[in-house]
């Protein structure tokens, strides 16, 4: 463990901007949600009515999980915020661990550190401690923030423990992923894929009201801590136990590989490249096709699940004549289903924006690893090299939206007896999100062109957009503030009126920002770090 303290201080210094931002995001969402719910639903009768609506509908349970105490502000806060906060804590923990372990090996810095009087376990231990400390800070601040809203101490502790507990579990997941593969991108992809599977398992279990399925997911455990509704403290301890098991497993795996290597060895390439690889675009496609395939398959499954649940949204009408009359004026139960799909595609677009940012930042990974320099030293124009990766980001995100739209439409169409019509209709609604996703990719390209050391800010922009979109109305933010997100300008489809103006402006903004980013890259020096 020699040198662990120094490496921990180094990790804290390197993440002195990113880590506080993550902490602020994870803490602010539940605290802001508690404040908004107390203001929007001041009476217990209003909260109970909302809780009955949630528990009676599978589609809503799939989105946000079950509510265990609808009568209290704390119970509704736990229902609304636990999922989102837990997912953010998981992403934060995974990215931190991979950044300070596998990314250090990939860049060669781990070998330099190992040549100094530093213990074998110092680097991974410092990364794990960095994640643990960050989750601890989240737990402390979240508890204090919820108590500051007047919520009970026990429930505040339980919700904070559940959120930080998911972060601990994915600290272990990322540590294992870092042993399996040889690149930071692949390790992050593994961790995010595991999180996506767990979220989907939780959604399927809650939608079908099969509690045993939801128990297979740590995200489901976070809800079943039952904050503000008869807390289950042993579940908080379960997070710690699972995290410890994963970390021990990561240590055992680390003993079976060399520094810089992974348990899954890279395949040896051909001695002579295929003819189709003789262009920057082809090279970019070769590098990016694996993650794209993973995202496309994952969203095909997600689209099919939520598409099959959409028909149940119409059951909200039930026997309530007032709601039925209101829906009749708005277009009937079909209007409610259209609103459900519009909300889902909006959420999917925000997540797919993560793929667009990841793919747009691949040139930065190539630059840091030293692979960009020999490529650009040959007869390869800088602009064509960068635009090849940008094209993969834009086309790949559009492809994923196409897949999720077709999957959701076909699954819903099978329920209502018109699979082809629904697939075509929902495909158009999904593709309407393309320009907003491309703006997220454009911001990443702009940062790469002018501020390569600050490209992580592209994720911060995406997170801000998500907060404005998902919680803007709940937090009662001003319309001008909410419209800062490009996703807020996309018409609500299906069911809404598609106007050409927002699409034109978003495409124009994306093109101009990408152009500026490419121009900035062509004028700057390559930066190793």
Coordinates of C-alpha atoms in Angstrom, one line a residue:
X1 CA 0.0 0.0 0.0
X2 CA 3.0 2.3 0.0
X3 CA 2.2 5.6 -1.7
X4 CA -1.6 5.2 -1.5
X5 CA -2.1 8.5 0.3
X6 CA -0.1 10.4 -2.2
X7 CA -2.0 8.8 -5.1
X8 CA -5.3 9.6 -3.4
X9 CA -4.3 13.2 -3.1
X10 CA -3.4 13.2 -6.8
X11 CA -6.7 11.7 -7.7
X12 CA -8.5 14.3 -5.6
X13 CA -6.6 17.1 -7.3
X14 CA -7.3 15.7 -10.8
X15 CA -11.0 15.5 -10.1
X16 CA -11.3 18.7 -8.1
X17 CA -13.8 20.0 -10.7
X18 CA -15.6 16.9 -11.9
X19 CA -16.2 15.2 -8.6
X20 CA -17.9 18.2 -6.9
X21 CA -20.1 18.6 -9.9
X22 CA -21.2 15.0 -9.7
X23 CA -21.8 15.3 -6.0
X24 CA -23.9 18.5 -6.5
X25 CA -26.0 16.8 -9.2
X26 CA -26.7 13.6 -7.1
X27 CA -27.6 15.6 -4.0
X28 CA -29.6 18.4 -5.6
X29 CA -32.0 16.2 -7.4
X30 CA -33.6 14.5 -4.3
X31 CA -33.5 17.6 -2.2
X32 CA -35.1 19.7 -5.0
X33 CA -37.6 17.0 -5.5
X34 CA -38.6 17.0 -1.8
X35 CA -39.1 20.8 -2.0
X36 CA -41.1 20.6 -5.1
X37 CA -43.4 17.8 -3.9
X38 CA -44.1 19.6 -0.7
X39 CA -45.2 22.6 -2.7
X40 CA -47.1 20.9 -5.4
X41 CA -48.9 18.3 -3.2
X42 CA -49.4 20.0 0.2
X43 CA -52.3 17.8 1.2
X44 CA -52.0 14.1 2.1
X45 CA -55.2 13.4 0.0
X46 CA -53.4 14.7 -3.1
X47 CA -50.4 12.6 -2.4
X48 CA -52.5 9.5 -1.9
X49 CA -54.3 10.0 -5.2
X50 CA -51.0 10.3 -7.0
X51 CA -49.7 7.1 -5.3
X52 CA -52.8 5.2 -6.2
X53 CA -52.4 6.3 -9.8
X54 CA -48.7 5.1 -9.8
X55 CA -49.3 1.7 -8.3
X56 CA -52.3 0.9 -10.5
X57 CA -50.3 1.3 -13.8
X58 CA -47.5 -0.9 -14.9
X59 CA -46.0 1.6 -17.3
X60 CA -45.5 4.2 -14.5
X61 CA -44.1 1.6 -12.2
X62 CA -41.6 0.6 -14.9
X63 CA -40.5 4.2 -15.2
X64 CA -40.1 5.2 -11.6
X65 CA -40.7 2.1 -9.5
X66 CA -43.2 1.5 -6.7
X67 CA -44.2 4.0 -4.1
X68 CA -44.3 2.7 -0.6
X69 CA -45.8 5.6 1.3
X70 CA -47.7 8.0 -0.9
X71 CA -49.2 9.9 2.1
X72 CA -45.8 11.5 3.0
X73 CA -43.6 13.9 1.2
X74 CA -40.7 11.7 2.0
X75 CA -42.3 8.6 0.5
X76 CA -43.0 10.4 -2.8
X77 CA -39.5 11.9 -2.8
X78 CA -38.0 8.4 -2.5
X79 CA -40.3 7.2 -5.3
X80 CA -39.4 10.0 -7.6
X81 CA -35.7 10.6 -6.9
X82 CA -34.2 7.3 -5.8
X83 CA -33.8 5.8 -9.3
X84 CA -32.3 8.9 -10.9
X85 CA -29.9 9.6 -8.0
X86 CA -28.8 6.0 -7.8
X87 CA -28.1 5.8 -11.5
X88 CA -26.0 9.0 -11.3
X89 CA -24.1 7.7 -8.3
X90 CA -23.4 4.5 -10.2
X91 CA -22.1 6.3 -13.3
X92 CA -20.0 8.6 -11.2
X93 CA -18.4 5.8 -9.3
X94 CA -17.7 3.7 -12.4
X95 CA -16.1 6.6 -14.3
X96 CA -13.9 7.6 -11.3
X97 CA -12.6 4.1 -10.8
X98 CA -11.9 3.4 -14.5
X99 CA -10.3 6.9 -14.8
X100 CA -7.8 6.2 -12.1
X101 CA -7.0 2.5 -12.9
X102 CA -7.5 1.3 -16.4
X103 CA -7.0 4.7 -18.0
X104 CA -3.8 5.1 -16.1
X105 CA -2.5 1.8 -17.5
X106 CA -3.7 2.5 -21.0
X107 CA -1.8 5.9 -21.0
X108 CA 1.4 4.4 -19.6
X109 CA 1.3 6.5 -16.4
X110 CA 0.7 3.4 -14.2
X111 CA 4.0 1.9 -15.4
X112 CA 5.9 5.1 -14.6
X113 CA 4.3 5.2 -11.2
X114 CA 5.1 1.6 -10.6
X115 CA 8.8 2.2 -11.3
X116 CA 8.9 4.5 -8.2
X117 CA 8.8 3.2 -4.6
X118 CA 5.0 2.6 -4.8
X119 CA 3.2 -0.5 -3.6
X120 CA 1.4 -2.9 -6.0
X121 CA -2.0 -2.1 -4.6
X122 CA -1.5 1.7 -4.2
X123 CA -3.0 2.8 -7.5
X124 CA -6.2 0.7 -7.4
X125 CA -6.6 1.3 -3.7
X126 CA -6.4 5.1 -4.2
X127 CA -9.0 4.9 -7.0
X128 CA -11.4 2.9 -4.8
X129 CA -10.9 5.2 -1.9
X130 CA -11.6 8.2 -4.1
X131 CA -14.9 6.6 -5.1
X132 CA -15.7 5.7 -1.5
X133 CA -15.0 9.2 -0.2
X134 CA -17.1 10.8 -2.9
X135 CA -20.0 8.5 -2.1
X136 CA -19.6 9.2 1.6
X137 CA -19.8 13.0 0.9
X138 CA -22.9 12.4 -1.1
X139 CA -24.5 10.4 1.7
X140 CA -23.7 13.1 4.3
X141 CA -24.8 16.1 2.2
X142 CA -27.9 14.3 1.0
X143 CA -28.9 13.4 4.5
X144 CA -28.4 17.0 5.7
X145 CA -30.3 18.3 2.6
X146 CA -33.3 16.1 3.2
X147 CA -33.4 16.9 6.9
X148 CA -33.2 20.6 6.0
X149 CA -36.5 20.1 4.0
X150 CA -38.1 18.9 7.3
X151 CA -38.0 15.2 6.4
X152 CA -37.4 12.6 9.2
X153 CA -33.8 11.7 10.1
X154 CA -34.3 7.9 9.6
X155 CA -35.8 8.2 6.2
X156 CA -33.1 10.8 5.1
X157 CA -30.4 8.4 6.2
X158 CA -32.0 5.5 4.5
X159 CA -32.4 7.3 1.1
X160 CA -28.8 8.6 1.3
X161 CA -27.5 5.2 2.2
X162 CA -29.4 3.6 -0.7
X163 CA -28.0 6.1 -3.3
X164 CA -24.5 5.8 -1.9
X165 CA -24.9 2.0 -1.7
X166 CA -25.5 1.7 -5.4
X167 CA -22.4 3.9 -6.0
X168 CA -20.4 1.4 -3.8
X169 CA -21.6 -1.6 -5.8
X170 CA -20.6 0.1 -9.1
X171 CA -17.3 0.9 -7.6
X172 CA -16.8 -2.8 -7.5
X173 CA -18.3 -3.4 -10.9
X174 CA -15.9 -0.9 -12.5
X175 CA -12.9 -2.4 -10.6
X176 CA -13.8 -5.8 -12.1
X177 CA -14.4 -4.3 -15.6
X178 CA -10.9 -2.6 -15.4
X179 CA -9.4 -6.1 -15.1
X180 CA -11.2 -7.6 -18.0
X181 CA -10.4 -5.3 -20.9
X182 CA -7.4 -3.3 -22.1
X183 CA -9.0 0.0 -22.7
X184 CA -10.8 2.6 -20.5
X185 CA -13.5 3.0 -23.1
X186 CA -14.3 -0.7 -23.0
X187 CA -14.2 -0.8 -19.2
X188 CA -16.7 2.1 -19.0
X189 CA -18.9 0.5 -21.6
X190 CA -19.0 -2.7 -19.6
X191 CA -19.9 -0.9 -16.4
X192 CA -22.6 1.2 -18.2
X193 CA -24.0 -1.9 -19.9
X194 CA -24.2 -3.7 -16.5
X195 CA -26.1 -0.7 -15.1
X196 CA -28.4 -0.7 -18.1
X197 CA -29.2 -4.4 -17.6
X198 CA -29.9 -3.8 -13.9
X199 CA -32.2 -0.9 -14.7
X200 CA -34.1 -2.9 -17.3
X201 CA -34.4 -5.8 -14.9
X202 CA -35.8 -3.5 -12.2
X203 CA -38.2 -1.9 -14.7
X204 CA -39.5 -5.3 -15.9
X205 CA -39.9 -6.6 -12.4
X206 CA -41.8 -3.5 -11.1
X207 CA -44.0 -3.3 -14.3
X208 CA -45.0 -6.9 -13.9
X209 CA -45.3 -6.5 -10.1
X210 CA -43.0 -9.5 -9.7
X211 CA -40.9 -8.5 -6.7
X212 CA -38.5 -11.4 -7.1
X213 CA -37.3 -10.0 -10.4
X214 CA -36.7 -6.5 -9.1
X215 CA -34.6 -8.0 -6.3
X216 CA -32.1 -9.2 -8.9
X217 CA -31.1 -5.5 -9.4
X218 CA -29.1 -3.2 -7.1
X219 CA -31.2 -0.4 -8.4
X220 CA -34.2 -2.3 -7.2
X221 CA -32.6 -2.7 -3.8
X222 CA -32.3 1.0 -3.5
X223 CA -36.0 1.4 -3.8
X224 CA -36.6 -1.5 -1.5
X225 CA -34.7 0.1 1.3
X226 CA -38.1 1.8 1.7
X227 CA -36.9 5.2 2.8
X228 CA -39.6 7.0 4.8
X229 CA -41.7 3.9 4.7
X230 CA -40.4 1.4 7.4
X231 CA -36.7 1.4 6.5
X232 CA -34.8 -1.8 5.9
X233 CA -31.4 -1.1 7.2
X234 CA -30.0 -4.5 6.4
X235 CA -30.2 -3.7 2.7
X236 CA -27.8 -0.8 3.2
X237 CA -25.4 -3.3 4.7
X238 CA -26.0 -5.6 1.7
X239 CA -24.6 -2.9 -0.7
X240 CA -21.4 -2.8 1.3
X241 CA -21.1 -6.6 1.3
X242 CA -21.6 -6.9 -2.5
X243 CA -19.2 -4.1 -3.1
X244 CA -16.6 -5.9 -0.9
X245 CA -17.1 -9.2 -2.8
X246 CA -16.6 -7.4 -6.1
X247 CA -13.5 -5.7 -5.0
X248 CA -12.0 -9.0 -3.7
X249 CA -12.9 -10.5 -7.1
X250 CA -11.2 -7.6 -8.9
X251 CA -8.1 -8.2 -6.8
X252 CA -8.0 -11.9 -7.7
X253 CA -8.4 -11.1 -11.4
X254 CA -5.7 -8.5 -11.2
X255 CA -3.2 -11.2 -10.1
X256 CA -3.9 -13.1 -13.3
X257 CA -2.8 -10.4 -15.8
X258 CA 0.2 -8.2 -16.6
X259 CA 0.2 -4.5 -16.2
X260 CA -1.4 -2.9 -19.2
X261 CA -3.1 -6.2 -20.2
X262 CA -6.5 -7.5 -19.7
X263 CA -8.1 -10.9 -19.1
X264 CA -9.7 -10.7 -22.6
X265 CA -6.7 -10.5 -24.9
X266 CA -6.9 -8.3 -27.9
X267 CA -7.2 -10.1 -31.2
X268 CA -4.3 -10.0 -33.5
X269 CA -5.1 -8.0 -36.6
X270 CA -4.3 -8.9 -40.2
X271 CA -0.8 -8.3 -41.5
X272 CA -2.3 -6.3 -44.4
X273 CA -5.3 -4.0 -43.9
X274 CA -8.5 -4.6 -45.8
X275 CA -9.1 -2.3 -48.8
X276 CA -12.1 -0.7 -47.1
X277 CA -9.9 0.6 -44.2
X278 CA -8.0 3.0 -46.5
X279 CA -9.8 6.1 -45.3
X280 CA -10.1 8.1 -42.1
X281 CA -13.9 7.4 -42.0
X282 CA -13.3 3.6 -42.4
X283 CA -10.8 3.7 -39.5
X284 CA -13.2 5.6 -37.3
X285 CA -15.9 3.1 -38.1
X286 CA -13.6 0.2 -37.3
X287 CA -12.8 1.7 -33.9
X288 CA -16.4 2.6 -33.1
X289 CA -18.5 -0.2 -34.4
X290 CA -18.3 -2.3 -31.2
X291 CA -19.8 0.2 -28.8
X292 CA -22.4 1.1 -31.4
X293 CA -23.5 -2.5 -31.7
X294 CA -23.8 -2.7 -27.9
X295 CA -25.9 0.4 -27.7
X296 CA -28.1 -0.6 -30.5
X297 CA -28.9 -4.1 -29.1
X298 CA -29.5 -2.6 -25.6
X299 CA -32.0 0.0 -26.9
X300 CA -33.7 -2.6 -29.1
X301 CA -34.5 -4.4 -25.9
X302 CA -35.5 -1.2 -24.0
X303 CA -37.7 -0.1 -26.8
X304 CA -39.5 -3.5 -27.0
X305 CA -40.1 -3.5 -23.2
X306 CA -41.6 0.0 -23.0
X307 CA -43.5 -0.5 -26.3
X308 CA -45.2 -3.6 -24.9
X309 CA -46.2 -1.6 -21.7
X310 CA -47.6 1.4 -23.5
X311 CA -51.1 0.0 -24.1
X312 CA -51.5 -0.3 -20.3
X313 CA -51.3 3.5 -19.9
X314 CA -54.8 3.7 -21.2
X315 CA -56.0 1.8 -18.1
X316 CA -55.4 5.0 -16.1
X317 CA -58.9 6.1 -17.3
X318 CA -60.4 3.2 -15.4
X319 CA -63.9 4.0 -14.3
X320 CA -63.2 7.7 -13.7
X321 CA -65.8 9.5 -15.8
X322 CA -64.1 12.9 -15.4
X323 CA -60.8 11.7 -16.6
X324 CA -62.5 9.8 -19.5
X325 CA -64.4 13.0 -20.5
X326 CA -61.2 15.0 -20.4
X327 CA -59.3 12.5 -22.5
X328 CA -62.2 12.4 -25.0
X329 CA -61.7 16.2 -25.5
X330 CA -57.9 15.6 -25.9
X331 CA -58.3 12.7 -28.3
X332 CA -59.1 9.8 -26.1
X333 CA -56.8 7.2 -24.4
X334 CA -54.7 7.2 -27.6
X335 CA -53.6 10.7 -26.7
X336 CA -52.4 9.4 -23.3
X337 CA -50.4 6.7 -25.0
X338 CA -48.9 9.2 -27.4
X339 CA -47.8 11.4 -24.5
X340 CA -46.3 8.3 -22.8
X341 CA -44.2 7.6 -26.0
X342 CA -43.3 11.2 -26.4
X343 CA -41.9 11.3 -22.8
X344 CA -40.1 8.0 -23.3
X345 CA -38.4 9.1 -26.6
X346 CA -37.4 12.3 -24.8
X347 CA -35.7 10.3 -22.1
X348 CA -34.1 7.9 -24.5
X349 CA -32.7 10.8 -26.5
X350 CA -31.0 12.1 -23.4
X351 CA -29.4 8.7 -22.7
X352 CA -28.4 8.3 -26.4
X353 CA -26.9 11.7 -26.1
X354 CA -24.4 9.9 -23.9
X355 CA -23.4 7.7 -26.8
X356 CA -23.1 10.7 -29.1
X357 CA -20.8 12.4 -26.6
X358 CA -18.8 9.2 -26.1
X359 CA -18.3 8.7 -29.8
X360 CA -17.5 12.3 -30.5
X361 CA -14.7 12.2 -27.8
X362 CA -13.1 9.1 -29.2
X363 CA -10.5 11.3 -31.0
X364 CA -9.4 12.6 -27.6
X365 CA -8.8 9.0 -26.5
X366 CA -6.7 8.4 -29.6
X367 CA -4.8 11.6 -29.0
X368 CA -4.0 10.8 -25.3
X369 CA -2.9 7.2 -26.2
X370 CA -0.5 8.5 -28.8
X371 CA -2.2 6.8 -31.7
X372 CA -3.4 10.0 -33.4
X373 CA 0.1 11.4 -33.9
X374 CA 1.4 8.6 -36.3
X375 CA -1.8 8.6 -38.2
X376 CA -1.8 12.4 -38.7
X377 CA 2.0 12.3 -39.5
X378 CA 1.0 10.4 -42.7
X379 CA -0.9 11.8 -45.6
X380 CA -4.1 12.1 -43.6
X381 CA -5.7 15.6 -43.3
X382 CA -6.6 16.6 -39.8
X383 CA -10.1 17.7 -40.7
X384 CA -10.9 14.4 -42.5
X385 CA -9.6 12.4 -39.5
X386 CA -11.7 14.2 -37.0
X387 CA -14.8 14.4 -39.2
X388 CA -14.7 10.6 -39.6
X389 CA -15.3 10.2 -35.9
X390 CA -17.9 12.9 -35.9
X391 CA -19.7 11.2 -38.7
X392 CA -19.7 7.9 -36.7
X393 CA -21.1 9.8 -33.7
X394 CA -23.9 11.5 -35.7
X395 CA -24.9 8.5 -37.8
X396 CA -24.5 6.1 -34.8
X397 CA -26.9 8.1 -32.6
X398 CA -29.4 8.3 -35.4
X399 CA -29.2 4.6 -35.9
X400 CA -29.8 3.9 -32.2
X401 CA -32.9 6.2 -32.3
X402 CA -34.0 4.3 -35.4
X403 CA -33.7 1.0 -33.6
X404 CA -35.5 2.1 -30.4
X405 CA -38.3 3.7 -32.4
X406 CA -38.8 0.6 -34.6
X407 CA -38.6 -1.8 -31.6
X408 CA -41.1 0.3 -29.5
X409 CA -43.5 0.7 -32.5
X410 CA -43.4 -3.0 -33.4
X411 CA -43.9 -4.2 -29.8
X412 CA -46.8 -1.7 -29.3
X413 CA -48.2 -2.6 -32.7
X414 CA -48.4 -6.3 -31.8
X415 CA -50.5 -5.3 -28.7
X416 CA -53.0 -3.2 -30.8
X417 CA -53.0 -5.2 -34.0
X418 CA -51.2 -2.9 -36.3
X419 CA -47.4 -3.5 -36.0
X420 CA -46.3 -1.9 -39.3
X421 CA -48.3 1.3 -38.9
X422 CA -47.1 1.8 -35.3
X423 CA -43.5 1.0 -36.2
X424 CA -43.5 3.6 -39.0
X425 CA -45.3 6.2 -36.8
X426 CA -43.0 5.8 -33.8
X427 CA -39.9 5.6 -36.0
X428 CA -40.7 9.2 -37.1
X429 CA -41.2 10.3 -33.5
X430 CA -37.9 8.8 -32.4
X431 CA -36.0 10.4 -35.3
X432 CA -37.4 13.8 -34.3
X433 CA -35.0 13.7 -31.4
X434 CA -31.9 13.5 -33.7
X435 CA -31.1 17.2 -33.9
X436 CA -31.0 17.7 -30.1
X437 CA -28.7 14.6 -29.7
X438 CA -26.5 16.0 -32.4
X439 CA -26.1 19.3 -30.5
X440 CA -24.7 17.3 -27.6
X441 CA -22.2 15.7 -29.9
X442 CA -21.4 19.1 -31.3
X443 CA -20.5 20.5 -27.9
X444 CA -18.1 17.6 -27.4
X445 CA -16.4 18.4 -30.7
X446 CA -16.1 22.1 -29.8
X447 CA -14.4 21.3 -26.5
X448 CA -12.1 18.8 -28.2
X449 CA -11.1 21.5 -30.8
X450 CA -10.4 24.3 -28.3
X451 CA -10.1 22.9 -24.8
X452 CA -8.9 19.3 -25.1
X453 CA -8.1 19.0 -21.4
X454 CA -11.7 20.0 -20.5
X455 CA -13.6 17.6 -22.8
X456 CA -15.2 16.1 -19.6
X457 CA -17.3 19.2 -19.5
X458 CA -19.3 17.8 -22.5
X459 CA -20.8 15.3 -20.0
X460 CA -21.5 18.2 -17.6
X461 CA -23.5 19.9 -20.3
X462 CA -25.5 16.7 -21.0
X463 CA -26.2 16.3 -17.3
X464 CA -27.4 19.9 -17.1
X465 CA -29.7 19.3 -20.1
X466 CA -31.1 16.2 -18.4
X467 CA -31.8 18.1 -15.2
X468 CA -33.5 20.9 -17.0
X469 CA -35.7 18.5 -19.0
X470 CA -36.6 15.9 -16.4
X471 CA -36.9 18.2 -13.4
X472 CA -37.4 21.6 -14.8
X473 CA -41.2 21.7 -14.4
X474 CA -41.0 19.9 -11.0
X475 CA -38.6 22.5 -9.7
X476 CA -40.8 25.2 -11.3
X477 CA -37.9 26.7 -13.2
X478 CA -38.5 29.6 -15.5
X479 CA -39.4 28.7 -19.1
X480 CA -36.3 30.6 -20.4
X481 CA -34.0 28.5 -18.2
X482 CA -35.6 25.3 -19.3
X483 CA -35.3 26.3 -23.0
X484 CA -31.5 26.4 -22.6
X485 CA -31.6 22.6 -23.2
X486 CA -31.7 21.7 -26.9
X487 CA -34.0 18.8 -26.0
X488 CA -36.7 21.2 -24.9
X489 CA -37.0 22.5 -28.4
X490 CA -38.0 19.2 -30.0
X491 CA -41.8 18.9 -30.6
X492 CA -43.5 16.2 -28.5
X493 CA -44.1 13.4 -30.9
X494 CA -46.1 11.3 -31.5
X495 CA -49.3 13.3 -31.0
X496 CA -47.8 16.8 -31.3
X497 CA -47.6 19.2 -34.2
X498 CA -44.2 18.8 -36.0
X499 CA -42.9 22.3 -36.8
X500 CA -39.9 22.7 -39.1
X501 CA -38.4 25.7 -37.3
X502 CA -36.9 23.9 -34.3
X503 CA -35.4 21.2 -36.4
X504 CA -33.8 23.7 -38.8
X505 CA -32.3 25.8 -35.9
X506 CA -31.0 22.8 -34.1
X507 CA -29.4 21.3 -37.2
X508 CA -27.9 24.7 -38.0
X509 CA -26.5 25.1 -34.4
X510 CA -25.0 21.6 -34.5
X511 CA -23.4 22.2 -37.9
X512 CA -21.9 25.6 -36.8
X513 CA -20.6 24.3 -33.5
X514 CA -19.0 21.2 -35.2
X515 CA -17.4 23.4 -37.8
X516 CA -16.0 25.6 -35.1
X517 CA -14.6 22.6 -33.3
X518 CA -13.0 21.2 -36.4
X519 CA -11.4 24.6 -37.1
X520 CA -10.1 24.8 -33.6
X521 CA -8.5 21.4 -33.8
X522 CA -6.8 22.2 -37.1
X523 CA -5.1 25.2 -35.4
X524 CA -3.9 23.7 -32.2
X525 CA -1.1 21.3 -31.3
X526 CA -1.7 17.7 -30.3
X527 CA -1.8 17.4 -26.5
X528 CA -0.8 14.2 -24.7
X529 CA -2.8 15.1 -21.6

